[in-house]
PDB file of C-alpha atoms in Angstrom:
ATOM      1  CA  ASP A   1     -14.231   0.767  14.509  1.00  0.00           C
ATOM      2  CA  VAL A   2     -11.972   0.828  11.062  1.00  0.00           C
ATOM      3  CA  ARG A   3      -9.263  -1.319  11.685  1.00  0.00           C
ATOM      4  CA  LEU A   4      -5.942  -1.979   8.038  1.00  0.00           C
ATOM      5  CA  VAL A   5      -3.747  -3.986   9.787  1.00  0.00           C
ATOM      6  CA  GLU A   6      -0.863  -4.695   7.808  1.00  0.00           C
ATOM      7  CA  SER A   7       1.647  -8.533   7.766  1.00  0.00           C
ATOM      8  CA  GLY A   8       4.192 -10.035   5.355  1.00  0.00           C
ATOM      9  CA  GLY A   9       6.648  -7.396   5.982  1.00  0.00           C
ATOM     10  CA  ASP A  10      10.563  -9.398   6.843  1.00  0.00           C
ATOM     11  CA  LEU A  11      14.353  -9.330   6.129  1.00  0.00           C
ATOM     12  CA  ALA A  12      14.949  -9.887   2.812  1.00  0.00           C
ATOM     13  CA  GLN A  13      17.923  -9.755   0.281  1.00  0.00           C
ATOM     14  CA  ALA A  14      18.607  -7.684  -2.229  1.00  0.00           C
ATOM     15  CA  GLY A  15      16.740  -9.199  -6.122  1.00  0.00           C
ATOM     16  CA  GLY A  16      14.327 -10.758  -3.861  1.00  0.00           C
ATOM     17  CA  SER A  17      10.397 -10.458  -3.289  1.00  0.00           C
ATOM     18  CA  LEU A  18       8.112 -10.194  -0.477  1.00  0.00           C
ATOM     19  CA  ARG A  19       4.345 -10.142  -0.793  1.00  0.00           C
ATOM     20  CA  LEU A  20       2.844  -7.517   1.324  1.00  0.00           C
ATOM     21  CA  SER A  21      -1.025  -8.063   3.114  1.00  0.00           C
ATOM     22  CA  CYS A  22      -2.875  -5.153   4.285  1.00  0.00           C
ATOM     23  CA  THR A  23      -7.144  -6.629   6.227  1.00  0.00           C
ATOM     24  CA  GLY A  24      -9.526  -4.348   6.269  1.00  0.00           C
ATOM     25  CA  SER A  25     -12.841  -4.330   8.983  1.00  0.00           C
ATOM     26  CA  GLY A  26     -15.128  -2.009   9.691  1.00  0.00           C
ATOM     27  CA  LEU A  27     -15.519  -0.341   5.654  1.00  0.00           C
ATOM     28  CA  LYS A  28     -17.428  -1.568   3.039  1.00  0.00           C
ATOM     29  CA  PHE A  29     -14.101  -2.627   1.275  1.00  0.00           C
ATOM     30  CA  ASP A  30     -14.815  -2.471  -2.572  1.00  0.00           C
ATOM     31  CA  ASP A  31     -15.740   1.119  -1.453  1.00  0.00           C
ATOM     32  CA  LEU A  32     -12.486   2.107  -0.472  1.00  0.00           C
ATOM     33  CA  THR A  33      -9.971   3.615  -2.797  1.00  0.00           C
ATOM     34  CA  MET A  34      -6.569   2.178  -0.631  1.00  0.00           C
ATOM     35  CA  GLY A  35      -3.333   2.676  -1.217  1.00  0.00           C
ATOM     36  CA  TRP A  36       0.745   1.731   0.212  1.00  0.00           C
ATOM     37  CA  PHE A  37       3.268   4.099   1.343  1.00  0.00           C
ATOM     38  CA  ARG A  38       6.283   3.889   3.591  1.00  0.00           C
ATOM     39  CA  GLN A  39       8.570   5.635   5.694  1.00  0.00           C
ATOM     40  CA  SER A  40      12.543   5.763   6.446  1.00  0.00           C
ATOM     41  CA  PRO A  41      14.262   6.963   9.356  1.00  0.00           C
ATOM     42  CA  GLY A  42      14.486  10.816   8.812  1.00  0.00           C
ATOM     43  CA  LYS A  43      12.339  10.864   5.630  1.00  0.00           C
ATOM     44  CA  GLU A  44       8.806  11.672   5.143  1.00  0.00           C
ATOM     45  CA  ARG A  45       6.215   9.449   3.793  1.00  0.00           C
ATOM     46  CA  GLU A  46       6.274   8.144   0.290  1.00  0.00           C
ATOM     47  CA  VAL A  47       3.654   7.054  -1.698  1.00  0.00           C
ATOM     48  CA  VAL A  48       4.271   3.751  -2.990  1.00  0.00           C
ATOM     49  CA  SER A  49       1.183   2.599  -5.540  1.00  0.00           C
ATOM     50  CA  CYS A  50      -2.203   3.326  -5.054  1.00  0.00           C
ATOM     51  CA  THR A  51      -5.468   1.691  -6.557  1.00  0.00           C
ATOM     52  CA  SER A  52      -9.317   2.017  -7.213  1.00  0.00           C
ATOM     53  CA  ARG A  53     -11.803   1.084  -5.026  1.00  0.00           C
ATOM     54  CA  SER A  54     -12.624  -2.097  -7.951  1.00  0.00           C
ATOM     55  CA  GLY A  55      -9.064  -2.186  -8.894  1.00  0.00           C
ATOM     56  CA  GLN A  56      -8.888  -1.241 -12.404  1.00  0.00           C
ATOM     57  CA  ASN A  57      -7.005   2.267 -12.068  1.00  0.00           C
ATOM     58  CA  SER A  58      -3.430   1.863  -9.997  1.00  0.00           C
ATOM     59  CA  ARG A  59      -0.245   4.140  -9.566  1.00  0.00           C
ATOM     60  CA  TYR A  60       3.203   3.401  -8.685  1.00  0.00           C
ATOM     61  CA  ALA A  61       5.828   6.153  -7.993  1.00  0.00           C
ATOM     62  CA  GLU A  62       8.926   6.031 -10.162  1.00  0.00           C
ATOM     63  CA  SER A  63      11.199   4.327  -7.926  1.00  0.00           C
ATOM     64  CA  VAL A  64       8.782   1.261  -7.712  1.00  0.00           C
ATOM     65  CA  THR A  65       7.621   0.931 -10.904  1.00  0.00           C
ATOM     66  CA  GLY A  66       7.901  -2.127 -12.873  1.00  0.00           C
ATOM     67  CA  ARG A  67       9.418  -4.174  -9.121  1.00  0.00           C
ATOM     68  CA  PHE A  68       5.862  -3.202  -7.749  1.00  0.00           C
ATOM     69  CA  THR A  69       2.333  -5.036  -8.560  1.00  0.00           C
ATOM     70  CA  ILE A  70      -0.514  -3.372  -6.479  1.00  0.00           C
ATOM     71  CA  SER A  71      -3.610  -5.875  -6.270  1.00  0.00           C
ATOM     72  CA  ARG A  72      -6.345  -6.331  -4.277  1.00  0.00           C
ATOM     73  CA  ASP A  73      -9.431  -9.327  -3.438  1.00  0.00           C
ATOM     74  CA  ASN A  74     -13.291  -7.069  -2.188  1.00  0.00           C
ATOM     75  CA  ASP A  75     -14.258 -10.535  -1.516  1.00  0.00           C
ATOM     76  CA  LYS A  76     -11.868 -10.545   0.632  1.00  0.00           C
ATOM     77  CA  ASN A  77     -11.367  -7.195   2.141  1.00  0.00           C
ATOM     78  CA  THR A  78      -7.170  -7.583   1.294  1.00  0.00           C
ATOM     79  CA  LEU A  79      -4.705  -5.421  -0.418  1.00  0.00           C
ATOM     80  CA  TYR A  80      -1.541  -6.726  -1.760  1.00  0.00           C
ATOM     81  CA  LEU A  81       1.252  -6.157  -2.083  1.00  0.00           C
ATOM     82  CA  GLN A  82       3.882  -7.735  -5.102  1.00  0.00           C
ATOM     83  CA  MET A  83       7.558  -6.327  -3.998  1.00  0.00           C
ATOM     84  CA  ASP A  84       9.871  -7.948  -6.451  1.00  0.00           C
ATOM     85  CA  SER A  85      13.322  -6.986  -7.419  1.00  0.00           C
ATOM     86  CA  LEU A  86      14.034  -6.117  -3.682  1.00  0.00           C
ATOM     87  CA  LYS A  87      16.622  -2.903  -3.137  1.00  0.00           C
ATOM     88  CA  PRO A  88      18.011  -1.613   0.046  1.00  0.00           C
ATOM     89  CA  GLU A  89      16.420   0.884  -0.479  1.00  0.00           C
ATOM     90  CA  ASP A  90      13.073  -0.256  -0.388  1.00  0.00           C
ATOM     91  CA  THR A  91      13.969  -0.459   3.234  1.00  0.00           C
ATOM     92  CA  ALA A  92      10.998   1.029   5.309  1.00  0.00           C
ATOM     93  CA  MET A  93       7.970   1.427   7.219  1.00  0.00           C
ATOM     94  CA  TYR A  94       5.111   0.100   4.802  1.00  0.00           C
ATOM     95  CA  TYR A  95       1.424   1.749   6.221  1.00  0.00           C
ATOM     96  CA  CYS A  96      -1.342   0.522   4.063  1.00  0.00           C
ATOM     97  CA  ALA A  97      -3.937   3.622   3.447  1.00  0.00           C
ATOM     98  CA  ALA A  98      -8.050   3.718   2.857  1.00  0.00           C
ATOM     99  CA  VAL A  99     -10.402   6.688   2.223  1.00  0.00           C
ATOM    100  CA  LYS A 100     -14.349   6.323   0.912  1.00  0.00           C
ATOM    101  CA  ASN A 101     -14.454   7.147  -2.420  1.00  0.00           C
ATOM    102  CA  LEU A 102     -16.923   6.207  -5.107  1.00  0.00           C
ATOM    103  CA  GLY A 103     -14.369   7.026  -7.950  1.00  0.00           C
ATOM    104  CA  PRO A 104     -12.452   5.166 -10.479  1.00  0.00           C
ATOM    105  CA  TRP A 105      -9.613   6.613  -9.209  1.00  0.00           C
ATOM    106  CA  CYS A 106      -6.671   6.392  -6.780  1.00  0.00           C
ATOM    107  CA  TYR A 107      -4.589   9.148  -4.603  1.00  0.00           C
ATOM    108  CA  ASP A 108      -1.061   9.440  -4.060  1.00  0.00           C
ATOM    109  CA  SER A 109      -1.466  12.375  -1.835  1.00  0.00           C
ATOM    110  CA  GLN A 110      -1.779  10.828   1.586  1.00  0.00           C
ATOM    111  CA  TYR A 111      -3.285  13.927   2.762  1.00  0.00           C
ATOM    112  CA  GLU A 112      -5.927  12.253   0.689  1.00  0.00           C
ATOM    113  CA  TYR A 113      -6.337   8.979   3.401  1.00  0.00           C
ATOM    114  CA  ASP A 114      -8.380   9.000   6.405  1.00  0.00           C
ATOM    115  CA  TYR A 115      -7.607   5.511   7.689  1.00  0.00           C
ATOM    116  CA  TRP A 116      -3.982   3.683   8.423  1.00  0.00           C
ATOM    117  CA  GLY A 117      -2.496   0.924   9.238  1.00  0.00           C
ATOM    118  CA  GLN A 118       0.442   0.619  12.062  1.00  0.00           C
ATOM    119  CA  GLY A 119       2.985  -0.631   9.659  1.00  0.00           C
ATOM    120  CA  THR A 120       4.691  -3.244   8.691  1.00  0.00           C
ATOM    121  CA  GLN A 121       8.685  -3.275   8.749  1.00  0.00           C
ATOM    122  CA  VAL A 122      10.251  -4.337   5.628  1.00  0.00           C
ATOM    123  CA  THR A 123      14.538  -4.845   5.450  1.00  0.00           C
ATOM    124  CA  VAL A 124      16.125  -5.230   2.648  1.00  0.00           C
ATOM    125  CA  SER A 125      19.387  -6.576   2.510  1.00  0.00           C
ATOM    126  CA  PRO A 126      22.776  -5.342  -0.127  1.00  0.00           C
TER     127      PRO A 126
END
């Protein structure tokens, strides 16, 4: 079975930092395009960032550009999201997602992804 397990969500103060991790199993990790998405109550799930299978090509939502950094360690089957300069509007459940894709690109649409984690909660206080 394919499993994605997120961790690292927590309560943080505005201006602080958090690092999310997503560990995968059941698939060859370096065949996977991966992304981070988030969803707040009453809002639709939105893309935060995505990265190609090698990690060389990444994309970010405009709202997090310059503050968040996506990375991956294929040897550890782990995807990361470094979140700096956190804002209260970053409060959400954060999900990692994966899809098998051998191309050098990533997807910013949730509908392209086949596998999802259970989510980790990030709460940013003013």
